[in-house]
Amino acid sequence: MLTRTPDRTLTEQLAERFAERIRARLLPAGARLPSVRECARQQGVSPYTVVAAYDKLLAQGLVEARRQRGFFVRDFVQKQAPMPEGQALTAPTKGAKNVLPLTGVGVRLSGSHINATALIRGMFHQASSKPQPGAGVLPIGWLDEARFMGAAVRKITGSSALRDGSLSYGEPMGEPALREALARRMADINIHAQPDQIMTTVGATQALDIVSRTLLKAGDPVMVEEPGWSVEFARLDALGMRVLPVPRGPEGPDLAVMARYCELHAPKLFVSVSVLHNPTGYSLSPGSAHQVLQLAQQHNFHVVEDDTYGHIAADHATRLTALDGLRRTIYVSGFAKILAPNWRVGYLAAPPDLVERLLDTKLLSTLTTPSLLEKALALCIEQGQLRRHADRMRLRLAQARARSVQLALEAGCSFAAEPAGMFGWVETGVDTDMLAQRMLDEGYLIAPGALFHATRRPCTLMRINFCTTQDPAFWRTWKRVVQSG
């Protein structure tokens, strides 16, 4: 609730609260603000205060008033892209952007959609000091256990390390010692790659971007699992690709949908999180993996396997790259989920005939990657510190998951997928877009289900981070907000 102070009126406080969320894109373009009456009830102020606050937002150009509909975050409409000659457009899902249905042509459509960067901005723009259920990384307190990283950096930055070239540009492919260590690590999960097939990147996100920029051009169709990582949908859309959402189930992607896409659209790429899928926690079955690779061979597309959560998964989990042997697959991973995210160390492994093309793209974007951090990480891998740390994190995560699941069930939620890994896919029974804004008032950033779909749609699901939802206070607040309507 807002509280009157001598130096700031309730109107100013309310306007600033909305303005801050709009600028941080926690309220996306096109989002409807609560009605005057509803906002007054939620915030415990008079309708006059709400009207005055909305007027301030209008004057700042942050919202627009639509006659008899209410106030909306301003949306800067993009022009519709031209349709290919001779093809007709089928009715799209409302709010879709660059999304192909099973039939018809993908085009860029005007209209609002949930901005996927909201969740990323939430990592930097904390709603409060409380644990954040929508977070995508381990809590800082957990990462304190990786203090061995600091010791490794200090050792690498010793005088001898500096003399051997650590202050100059590193190897374009990445630090040789790290690539050798990664090749041995990948062999432990039955992926056999030579160091000259491995390239380091600025996090796994850049690895995905390098692959897209190398293998695709604007307008190319790309299959992506849905629900899926919201940033991947937004990233491909920003590059002008046409997204083909593939429903993801417990065993893997919907193979019938994939086959139909292949017949209609000849996609160039399929992006998959095989192990501990985000947000569901599903892991690919061997049978589904074989059929995906058969489709790739038959229809001549590449598969990008994002194994970001591989460090907290079992080594024996089914991975497409292990079955394929880096022929049609490109393997992507990183260390943000297990070590300090701001180190931004990721990597990819690719078929030999693609390596030089991928390297050209990396050179044009970042030249090289930070060799000092890569040397330090190589040392941690070689000395077994990373493996021991991962073992501790898996155990701690299992304990957190058990507590969070119990609390969620006691609060009246259910799970749309069997809880596994870092994230839970929770059925709430209410519109989680609306719930997200209400929970922000309470100091909690949640991840509404609509963020994990290619097109905006009402959704009653939300993704929770098991590490940050062990606090009963969050679930008590959640229950109170839901019950208050």
Coordinates of C-alpha atoms in Angstrom, one line a residue:
M1 CA 0.0 0.0 0.0
L2 CA 1.0 3.6 -0.6
T3 CA 1.8 5.8 2.4
R4 CA 1.5 9.6 2.4
T5 CA 4.7 11.4 3.2
P6 CA 5.5 15.1 3.7
D7 CA 7.6 15.4 0.5
R8 CA 5.7 13.0 -1.8
T9 CA 1.9 12.9 -2.4
L10 CA 0.1 9.7 -3.0
T11 CA -0.5 10.8 -6.6
E12 CA 3.2 11.2 -7.2
Q13 CA 4.0 7.9 -5.6
L14 CA 1.5 6.0 -7.7
A15 CA 2.5 7.6 -10.9
E16 CA 6.2 6.9 -10.2
R17 CA 5.4 3.3 -9.4
F18 CA 3.8 2.8 -12.8
A19 CA 6.4 4.9 -14.6
E20 CA 9.2 2.8 -13.2
R21 CA 7.6 -0.5 -14.3
I22 CA 6.9 0.9 -17.8
R23 CA 10.5 2.0 -18.3
A24 CA 11.8 -1.3 -17.0
R25 CA 9.3 -3.0 -19.3
L26 CA 7.8 -4.9 -16.5
L27 CA 4.6 -3.5 -17.9
P28 CA 4.9 -4.2 -21.6
A29 CA 3.7 -2.1 -24.5
G30 CA 0.0 -2.5 -25.0
A31 CA -0.6 -3.6 -21.4
R32 CA -3.9 -2.3 -19.9
L33 CA -3.6 -0.5 -16.6
P34 CA -6.1 -1.5 -13.9
S35 CA -9.4 0.4 -14.1
V36 CA -9.6 3.5 -11.9
R37 CA -11.9 1.8 -9.4
E38 CA -9.8 -1.4 -9.3
C39 CA -6.5 0.5 -8.9
A40 CA -8.0 2.5 -6.1
R41 CA -9.1 -0.7 -4.4
Q42 CA -5.7 -2.4 -4.8
Q43 CA -3.7 0.6 -3.7
G44 CA -6.0 1.8 -0.9
V45 CA -6.4 5.3 -2.3
S46 CA -9.2 7.3 -3.7
P47 CA -10.3 7.2 -7.4
Y48 CA -9.3 10.9 -7.6
T49 CA -5.7 9.9 -6.7
V50 CA -5.7 7.3 -9.4
V51 CA -7.1 9.6 -12.1
A52 CA -4.5 12.2 -11.2
A53 CA -1.7 9.6 -11.4
Y54 CA -2.9 8.4 -14.8
D55 CA -3.0 12.0 -16.0
K56 CA 0.7 12.4 -15.0
L57 CA 1.6 9.2 -17.0
L58 CA -0.4 10.6 -20.0
A59 CA 1.6 13.9 -19.7
Q60 CA 4.9 11.9 -19.7
G61 CA 3.8 10.0 -22.8
L62 CA 4.0 6.7 -21.1
V63 CA 0.4 5.7 -21.5
E64 CA -2.5 6.5 -23.8
A65 CA -6.2 6.7 -23.1
R66 CA -8.6 4.7 -25.3
R67 CA -12.2 5.8 -25.2
Q68 CA -14.4 3.6 -23.1
R69 CA -11.6 1.1 -22.8
G70 CA -9.2 2.5 -20.3
F71 CA -5.5 3.4 -20.1
F72 CA -2.8 1.4 -22.0
V73 CA 1.0 1.4 -22.0
R74 CA 2.0 3.2 -25.2
D75 CA 2.7 0.8 -28.1
F76 CA 4.9 1.9 -31.0
V77 CA 3.3 0.0 -33.9
Q78 CA 5.6 -1.5 -36.5
K79 CA 4.7 -1.6 -40.1
Q80 CA 3.5 -4.9 -41.5
A81 CA 6.0 -6.7 -43.7
P82 CA 5.0 -7.4 -47.3
M83 CA 3.6 -10.8 -48.0
P84 CA 5.2 -13.2 -50.5
E85 CA 3.5 -12.9 -53.8
G86 CA 0.8 -15.3 -54.5
Q87 CA 0.3 -16.5 -50.9
A88 CA -2.6 -15.7 -48.6
L89 CA -2.5 -14.9 -44.9
T90 CA -4.5 -17.1 -42.5
A91 CA -5.9 -15.5 -39.4
P92 CA -3.1 -15.3 -36.8
T93 CA -3.3 -15.6 -33.1
K94 CA -4.0 -12.1 -31.7
G95 CA -0.8 -10.4 -30.9
A96 CA 1.5 -12.7 -32.9
K97 CA 4.7 -11.5 -34.3
N98 CA 6.7 -13.5 -36.8
V99 CA 4.9 -16.6 -35.8
L100 CA 3.9 -19.2 -38.4
P101 CA 0.8 -21.3 -38.0
L102 CA 0.7 -24.8 -39.4
T103 CA -0.8 -23.3 -42.6
G104 CA -0.4 -19.9 -44.0
V105 CA 2.5 -17.4 -44.2
G106 CA 4.4 -15.8 -41.3
V107 CA 4.4 -12.1 -41.4
R108 CA 5.3 -9.3 -39.0
L109 CA 2.1 -8.1 -37.4
S110 CA 1.4 -5.0 -35.4
G111 CA 0.0 -5.2 -31.9
S112 CA 1.3 -5.7 -28.4
H113 CA 3.0 -8.8 -27.0
I114 CA 4.6 -9.5 -23.7
N115 CA 8.2 -8.2 -23.9
A116 CA 10.5 -11.1 -23.0
T117 CA 13.2 -8.7 -21.8
A118 CA 11.0 -8.0 -18.8
L119 CA 12.3 -11.1 -17.0
I120 CA 15.9 -10.2 -17.9
R121 CA 15.5 -6.7 -16.7
G122 CA 14.1 -8.1 -13.5
M123 CA 17.5 -9.7 -12.8
F124 CA 19.0 -6.3 -12.7
H125 CA 16.0 -4.3 -11.4
Q126 CA 15.1 -6.1 -8.2
A127 CA 11.5 -5.7 -7.1
S128 CA 12.8 -5.8 -3.5
S129 CA 15.3 -7.5 -1.3
K130 CA 13.0 -10.5 -1.0
P131 CA 13.9 -13.8 -2.9
Q132 CA 12.5 -13.5 -6.4
P133 CA 10.4 -16.5 -7.6
G134 CA 10.8 -15.4 -11.3
A135 CA 14.6 -15.4 -11.2
G136 CA 16.4 -17.6 -13.7
V137 CA 19.6 -18.1 -11.8
L138 CA 20.8 -19.5 -8.5
P139 CA 20.6 -17.1 -5.6
I140 CA 23.7 -15.1 -4.8
G141 CA 24.0 -16.9 -1.4
W142 CA 24.4 -20.2 -3.2
L143 CA 27.0 -18.9 -5.6
D144 CA 29.1 -17.8 -2.7
E145 CA 30.1 -21.5 -2.4
A146 CA 32.1 -21.1 -5.7
R147 CA 34.8 -19.0 -4.0
F148 CA 37.4 -21.2 -5.7
M149 CA 36.7 -19.1 -8.8
G150 CA 38.3 -16.1 -7.2
A151 CA 41.4 -18.1 -6.2
A152 CA 41.7 -19.3 -9.7
V153 CA 41.6 -15.8 -11.1
R154 CA 44.2 -14.6 -8.7
K155 CA 46.5 -17.5 -9.7
I156 CA 46.0 -16.9 -13.4
T157 CA 46.7 -13.1 -13.1
G158 CA 50.1 -13.8 -11.5
S159 CA 53.1 -12.3 -13.2
S160 CA 53.9 -15.3 -15.3
A161 CA 50.4 -15.5 -16.7
L162 CA 50.6 -11.8 -17.6
R163 CA 53.9 -12.3 -19.4
D164 CA 52.5 -15.1 -21.6
G165 CA 50.0 -12.9 -23.3
S166 CA 47.0 -12.7 -21.1
L167 CA 46.7 -9.0 -21.6
S168 CA 46.5 -9.2 -25.4
Y169 CA 43.7 -10.5 -27.6
G170 CA 43.1 -14.2 -26.9
E171 CA 42.7 -17.0 -29.4
P172 CA 39.7 -16.3 -31.7
M173 CA 38.3 -19.8 -31.0
G174 CA 38.8 -19.3 -27.3
E175 CA 41.4 -20.3 -24.7
P176 CA 43.0 -23.6 -25.8
A177 CA 43.2 -25.0 -22.3
L178 CA 39.5 -24.4 -21.7
R179 CA 38.5 -26.0 -25.0
E180 CA 40.6 -29.1 -24.2
A181 CA 39.0 -29.3 -20.7
L182 CA 35.5 -28.9 -22.3
A183 CA 36.2 -31.7 -24.8
R184 CA 37.0 -34.0 -21.8
R185 CA 33.9 -32.8 -20.0
M186 CA 31.7 -33.4 -23.0
A187 CA 33.2 -37.0 -23.4
D188 CA 31.8 -37.7 -19.9
I189 CA 28.3 -37.2 -21.3
N190 CA 29.1 -39.2 -24.4
I191 CA 29.6 -36.2 -26.7
H192 CA 32.8 -36.6 -28.6
A193 CA 34.2 -33.4 -30.0
Q194 CA 37.8 -32.3 -30.7
P195 CA 39.0 -29.0 -29.2
D196 CA 39.1 -27.5 -32.7
Q197 CA 35.3 -28.1 -32.9
I198 CA 34.6 -26.1 -29.7
M199 CA 34.4 -22.4 -29.6
T200 CA 33.9 -20.2 -26.5
T201 CA 31.3 -17.4 -26.4
V202 CA 30.0 -14.7 -24.2
G203 CA 27.6 -16.9 -22.5
A204 CA 25.2 -19.5 -24.0
T205 CA 23.0 -16.7 -25.3
Q206 CA 25.7 -15.5 -27.6
A207 CA 26.4 -19.0 -28.8
L208 CA 22.7 -19.3 -29.9
D209 CA 23.0 -15.9 -31.6
I210 CA 26.1 -16.9 -33.5
V211 CA 24.4 -20.0 -34.8
S212 CA 21.3 -18.1 -35.9
R213 CA 23.3 -15.3 -37.6
T214 CA 25.4 -17.9 -39.4
L215 CA 22.9 -20.4 -40.6
L216 CA 19.8 -18.2 -41.1
K217 CA 18.7 -15.1 -42.9
A218 CA 15.7 -12.8 -42.3
G219 CA 12.4 -14.6 -43.1
D220 CA 13.8 -18.1 -42.6
P221 CA 11.4 -20.4 -40.6
V222 CA 12.8 -21.8 -37.3
M223 CA 11.2 -24.5 -35.1
V224 CA 11.3 -23.7 -31.4
E225 CA 9.8 -25.6 -28.5
E226 CA 6.7 -24.1 -26.8
P227 CA 6.5 -23.4 -23.9
G228 CA 10.1 -22.3 -24.2
W229 CA 12.7 -19.8 -23.2
S230 CA 11.1 -16.4 -23.7
V231 CA 14.4 -14.8 -24.7
E232 CA 14.8 -17.2 -27.6
F233 CA 11.4 -16.3 -29.1
A234 CA 12.2 -12.6 -28.8
R235 CA 15.8 -12.9 -30.1
L236 CA 14.7 -14.8 -33.2
D237 CA 11.9 -12.3 -33.8
A238 CA 14.4 -9.4 -33.5
L239 CA 16.5 -11.1 -36.2
G240 CA 13.4 -11.3 -38.5
M241 CA 13.1 -15.1 -38.4
R242 CA 9.7 -16.8 -38.6
V243 CA 9.0 -18.8 -35.5
L244 CA 7.3 -22.2 -35.7
P245 CA 6.2 -23.1 -32.2
V246 CA 6.5 -26.9 -31.5
P247 CA 4.5 -28.1 -28.5
R248 CA 6.9 -29.7 -25.9
G249 CA 5.7 -32.7 -23.9
P250 CA 7.2 -35.0 -21.3
E251 CA 8.9 -37.2 -23.9
G252 CA 10.0 -34.4 -26.2
P253 CA 8.7 -32.2 -29.0
D254 CA 5.4 -33.0 -30.8
L255 CA 6.8 -35.0 -33.7
A256 CA 3.6 -34.8 -35.7
V257 CA 3.7 -31.0 -35.6
M258 CA 7.4 -31.0 -36.6
A259 CA 6.7 -33.3 -39.5
R260 CA 3.9 -31.0 -40.7
Y261 CA 6.1 -27.9 -40.4
C262 CA 8.8 -29.7 -42.5
E263 CA 6.3 -30.5 -45.3
L264 CA 4.8 -27.0 -45.4
H265 CA 7.7 -24.6 -44.5
A266 CA 11.1 -26.4 -44.9
P267 CA 12.5 -25.0 -41.7
K268 CA 16.3 -24.5 -41.5
L269 CA 16.7 -25.0 -37.8
F270 CA 15.2 -26.6 -34.7
V271 CA 16.1 -25.2 -31.2
S272 CA 15.7 -27.6 -28.3
V273 CA 16.4 -27.9 -24.6
S274 CA 16.7 -31.6 -24.3
V275 CA 17.6 -31.9 -20.7
L276 CA 15.7 -30.1 -17.8
H277 CA 13.7 -28.1 -20.3
N278 CA 12.9 -24.5 -19.3
P279 CA 10.2 -24.0 -18.0
T280 CA 8.7 -27.5 -17.6
G281 CA 11.7 -29.5 -16.4
Y282 CA 11.0 -32.2 -19.0
S283 CA 13.9 -34.3 -20.3
L284 CA 14.0 -35.9 -23.8
S285 CA 13.3 -39.7 -24.1
P286 CA 15.7 -41.8 -26.3
G287 CA 12.8 -42.7 -28.7
S288 CA 11.9 -39.1 -29.3
A289 CA 15.5 -38.1 -29.8
H290 CA 16.0 -40.7 -32.5
Q291 CA 12.8 -39.6 -34.3
V292 CA 13.9 -35.9 -34.2
L293 CA 17.2 -36.8 -35.7
Q294 CA 15.5 -38.8 -38.4
L295 CA 13.4 -35.8 -39.3
A296 CA 16.5 -33.6 -39.4
Q297 CA 18.2 -36.0 -41.8
Q298 CA 15.1 -36.4 -44.0
H299 CA 14.3 -32.7 -44.2
N300 CA 17.8 -31.3 -44.1
F301 CA 17.7 -29.0 -41.1
H302 CA 20.2 -28.5 -38.2
V303 CA 19.3 -29.0 -34.5
V304 CA 20.7 -26.7 -31.9
E305 CA 20.7 -28.4 -28.5
D306 CA 20.8 -25.9 -25.6
D307 CA 22.2 -27.8 -22.6
T308 CA 22.4 -24.8 -20.3
Y309 CA 21.1 -26.9 -17.4
G310 CA 23.4 -29.8 -18.1
H311 CA 25.5 -29.2 -15.0
I312 CA 22.6 -29.9 -12.7
A313 CA 21.4 -32.9 -14.7
A314 CA 22.5 -36.5 -14.7
D315 CA 25.3 -37.3 -17.0
H316 CA 23.3 -40.3 -18.5
A317 CA 20.4 -38.0 -19.6
T318 CA 19.5 -38.3 -23.3
R319 CA 21.2 -35.7 -25.4
L320 CA 20.6 -35.3 -29.2
T321 CA 24.2 -34.4 -29.8
A322 CA 25.4 -37.7 -28.2
L323 CA 23.2 -39.7 -30.5
D324 CA 24.0 -37.7 -33.6
G325 CA 27.8 -37.3 -33.1
L326 CA 27.8 -33.6 -34.2
R327 CA 26.7 -34.2 -37.7
R328 CA 23.4 -32.3 -37.8
T329 CA 23.5 -31.1 -34.3
I330 CA 25.2 -28.0 -32.7
Y331 CA 25.8 -28.3 -29.0
V332 CA 25.5 -25.1 -26.8
S333 CA 26.1 -24.7 -23.1
G334 CA 27.5 -22.3 -20.5
F335 CA 28.2 -21.8 -16.8
A336 CA 25.7 -19.0 -15.8
K337 CA 23.4 -21.5 -14.0
I338 CA 26.2 -23.1 -11.9
L339 CA 28.8 -20.3 -11.4
A340 CA 28.8 -16.5 -11.3
P341 CA 26.5 -15.4 -14.2
N342 CA 28.5 -12.2 -14.8
W343 CA 31.5 -14.2 -16.0
R344 CA 29.6 -14.8 -19.2
V345 CA 31.5 -17.9 -20.3
G346 CA 29.6 -20.1 -22.8
Y347 CA 30.6 -22.4 -25.6
L348 CA 29.4 -24.3 -28.6
A349 CA 30.5 -27.5 -30.4
A350 CA 29.8 -27.9 -34.1
P351 CA 30.3 -30.1 -37.1
P352 CA 33.7 -29.5 -38.6
D353 CA 32.3 -28.1 -41.8
L354 CA 30.5 -25.3 -39.9
V355 CA 33.3 -24.2 -37.5
E356 CA 34.9 -21.6 -39.8
R357 CA 31.6 -20.0 -40.7
L358 CA 30.6 -19.8 -37.0
L359 CA 34.0 -18.3 -36.1
D360 CA 33.6 -15.6 -38.8
T361 CA 30.4 -14.6 -37.1
K362 CA 32.0 -14.5 -33.7
L363 CA 34.9 -12.3 -35.0
L364 CA 32.4 -9.8 -36.4
S365 CA 30.6 -9.5 -33.1
T366 CA 33.1 -9.8 -30.2
L367 CA 36.5 -10.5 -31.9
T368 CA 37.5 -12.8 -29.0
T369 CA 36.4 -13.7 -25.5
P370 CA 38.1 -12.9 -22.2
S371 CA 41.0 -15.3 -21.9
L372 CA 41.7 -14.5 -18.3
L373 CA 38.4 -15.9 -17.2
E374 CA 38.6 -18.8 -19.6
K375 CA 42.0 -19.8 -18.2
A376 CA 40.6 -19.6 -14.6
L377 CA 37.6 -21.7 -15.5
A378 CA 39.9 -24.3 -17.2
L379 CA 41.9 -24.5 -14.0
C380 CA 38.7 -25.1 -12.0
I381 CA 37.6 -27.9 -14.3
E382 CA 41.0 -29.5 -14.3
Q383 CA 41.3 -29.5 -10.6
G384 CA 37.8 -31.1 -10.2
Q385 CA 36.5 -28.0 -8.3
L386 CA 33.6 -27.4 -10.8
R387 CA 32.5 -31.0 -10.6
R388 CA 32.4 -31.1 -6.8
H389 CA 30.6 -27.7 -6.8
A390 CA 28.0 -29.1 -9.2
D391 CA 27.5 -32.1 -7.0
R392 CA 26.8 -29.9 -4.0
M393 CA 24.4 -27.7 -6.0
R394 CA 22.4 -30.7 -7.2
L395 CA 22.0 -31.9 -3.7
R396 CA 21.0 -28.5 -2.4
L397 CA 18.6 -28.0 -5.3
A398 CA 16.9 -31.3 -4.6
Q399 CA 16.3 -30.2 -1.0
A400 CA 15.0 -26.8 -2.1
R401 CA 12.7 -28.4 -4.7
A402 CA 11.1 -30.7 -2.1
R403 CA 10.4 -27.7 0.2
S404 CA 9.1 -25.5 -2.6
V405 CA 6.8 -28.2 -4.0
Q406 CA 5.3 -28.8 -0.6
L407 CA 4.6 -25.1 0.0
A408 CA 3.1 -24.7 -3.5
L409 CA 0.7 -27.6 -3.0
E410 CA -0.3 -26.3 0.4
A411 CA -1.0 -22.9 -1.2
G412 CA -3.5 -24.6 -3.5
C413 CA -1.3 -24.8 -6.7
S414 CA -0.7 -27.9 -8.8
F415 CA 2.1 -28.8 -11.1
A416 CA 1.6 -29.0 -14.9
A417 CA 4.8 -31.0 -15.2
E418 CA 6.6 -33.3 -12.8
P419 CA 8.9 -31.1 -10.7
A420 CA 12.6 -31.5 -11.8
G421 CA 15.7 -29.4 -12.1
M422 CA 15.7 -25.7 -11.2
F423 CA 12.2 -24.7 -12.3
G424 CA 8.6 -25.6 -11.6
W425 CA 5.7 -25.2 -14.1
V426 CA 2.9 -24.3 -11.8
E427 CA -0.8 -24.2 -12.4
T428 CA -2.3 -21.3 -10.4
G429 CA -5.9 -21.2 -11.7
V430 CA -5.7 -17.4 -12.3
D431 CA -4.4 -15.1 -15.0
T432 CA -0.7 -14.9 -14.1
D433 CA -0.2 -11.7 -16.2
M434 CA -2.6 -9.9 -13.9
L435 CA -1.1 -11.7 -10.9
A436 CA 2.4 -10.6 -11.8
Q437 CA 1.5 -7.0 -11.5
R438 CA -0.3 -7.5 -8.2
M439 CA 2.8 -9.5 -6.8
L440 CA 5.1 -6.6 -7.9
D441 CA 3.2 -4.4 -5.4
E442 CA 4.2 -6.9 -2.8
G443 CA 7.9 -6.9 -3.8
Y444 CA 7.9 -10.2 -5.8
L445 CA 8.8 -10.7 -9.4
I446 CA 7.1 -13.8 -10.9
A447 CA 7.4 -15.2 -14.3
P448 CA 3.9 -15.5 -15.9
G449 CA 3.2 -18.3 -18.3
A450 CA 2.6 -16.0 -21.3
L451 CA 6.3 -15.1 -21.3
F452 CA 7.1 -18.7 -22.4
H453 CA 4.8 -18.8 -25.5
A454 CA 5.6 -17.4 -28.9
T455 CA 2.3 -15.5 -29.0
R456 CA 0.6 -13.6 -26.2
R457 CA -2.4 -15.5 -24.7
P458 CA -4.1 -15.6 -21.3
C459 CA -2.3 -18.1 -19.2
T460 CA -2.9 -19.5 -15.7
L461 CA 0.6 -21.0 -15.4
M462 CA 3.8 -19.5 -14.0
R463 CA 7.4 -20.6 -13.7
I464 CA 9.0 -20.7 -10.3
N465 CA 12.6 -21.0 -9.3
F466 CA 12.7 -23.7 -6.6
C467 CA 15.7 -22.0 -5.0
T468 CA 13.8 -18.8 -4.3
T469 CA 10.4 -20.2 -3.4
Q470 CA 11.3 -21.9 -0.2
D471 CA 10.1 -19.0 1.9
P472 CA 6.5 -19.6 3.3
A473 CA 6.1 -15.8 3.3
F474 CA 6.0 -15.7 -0.5
W475 CA 3.2 -18.4 -0.6
R476 CA 1.2 -16.6 2.1
T477 CA 1.4 -13.4 0.1
W478 CA 0.5 -15.2 -3.1
K479 CA -2.5 -16.9 -1.5
R480 CA -3.7 -13.6 -0.1
V481 CA -3.4 -11.7 -3.4
V482 CA -5.2 -14.5 -5.3
Q483 CA -8.0 -14.7 -2.8
S484 CA -8.4 -10.9 -2.8
G485 CA -9.2 -11.1 -6.5

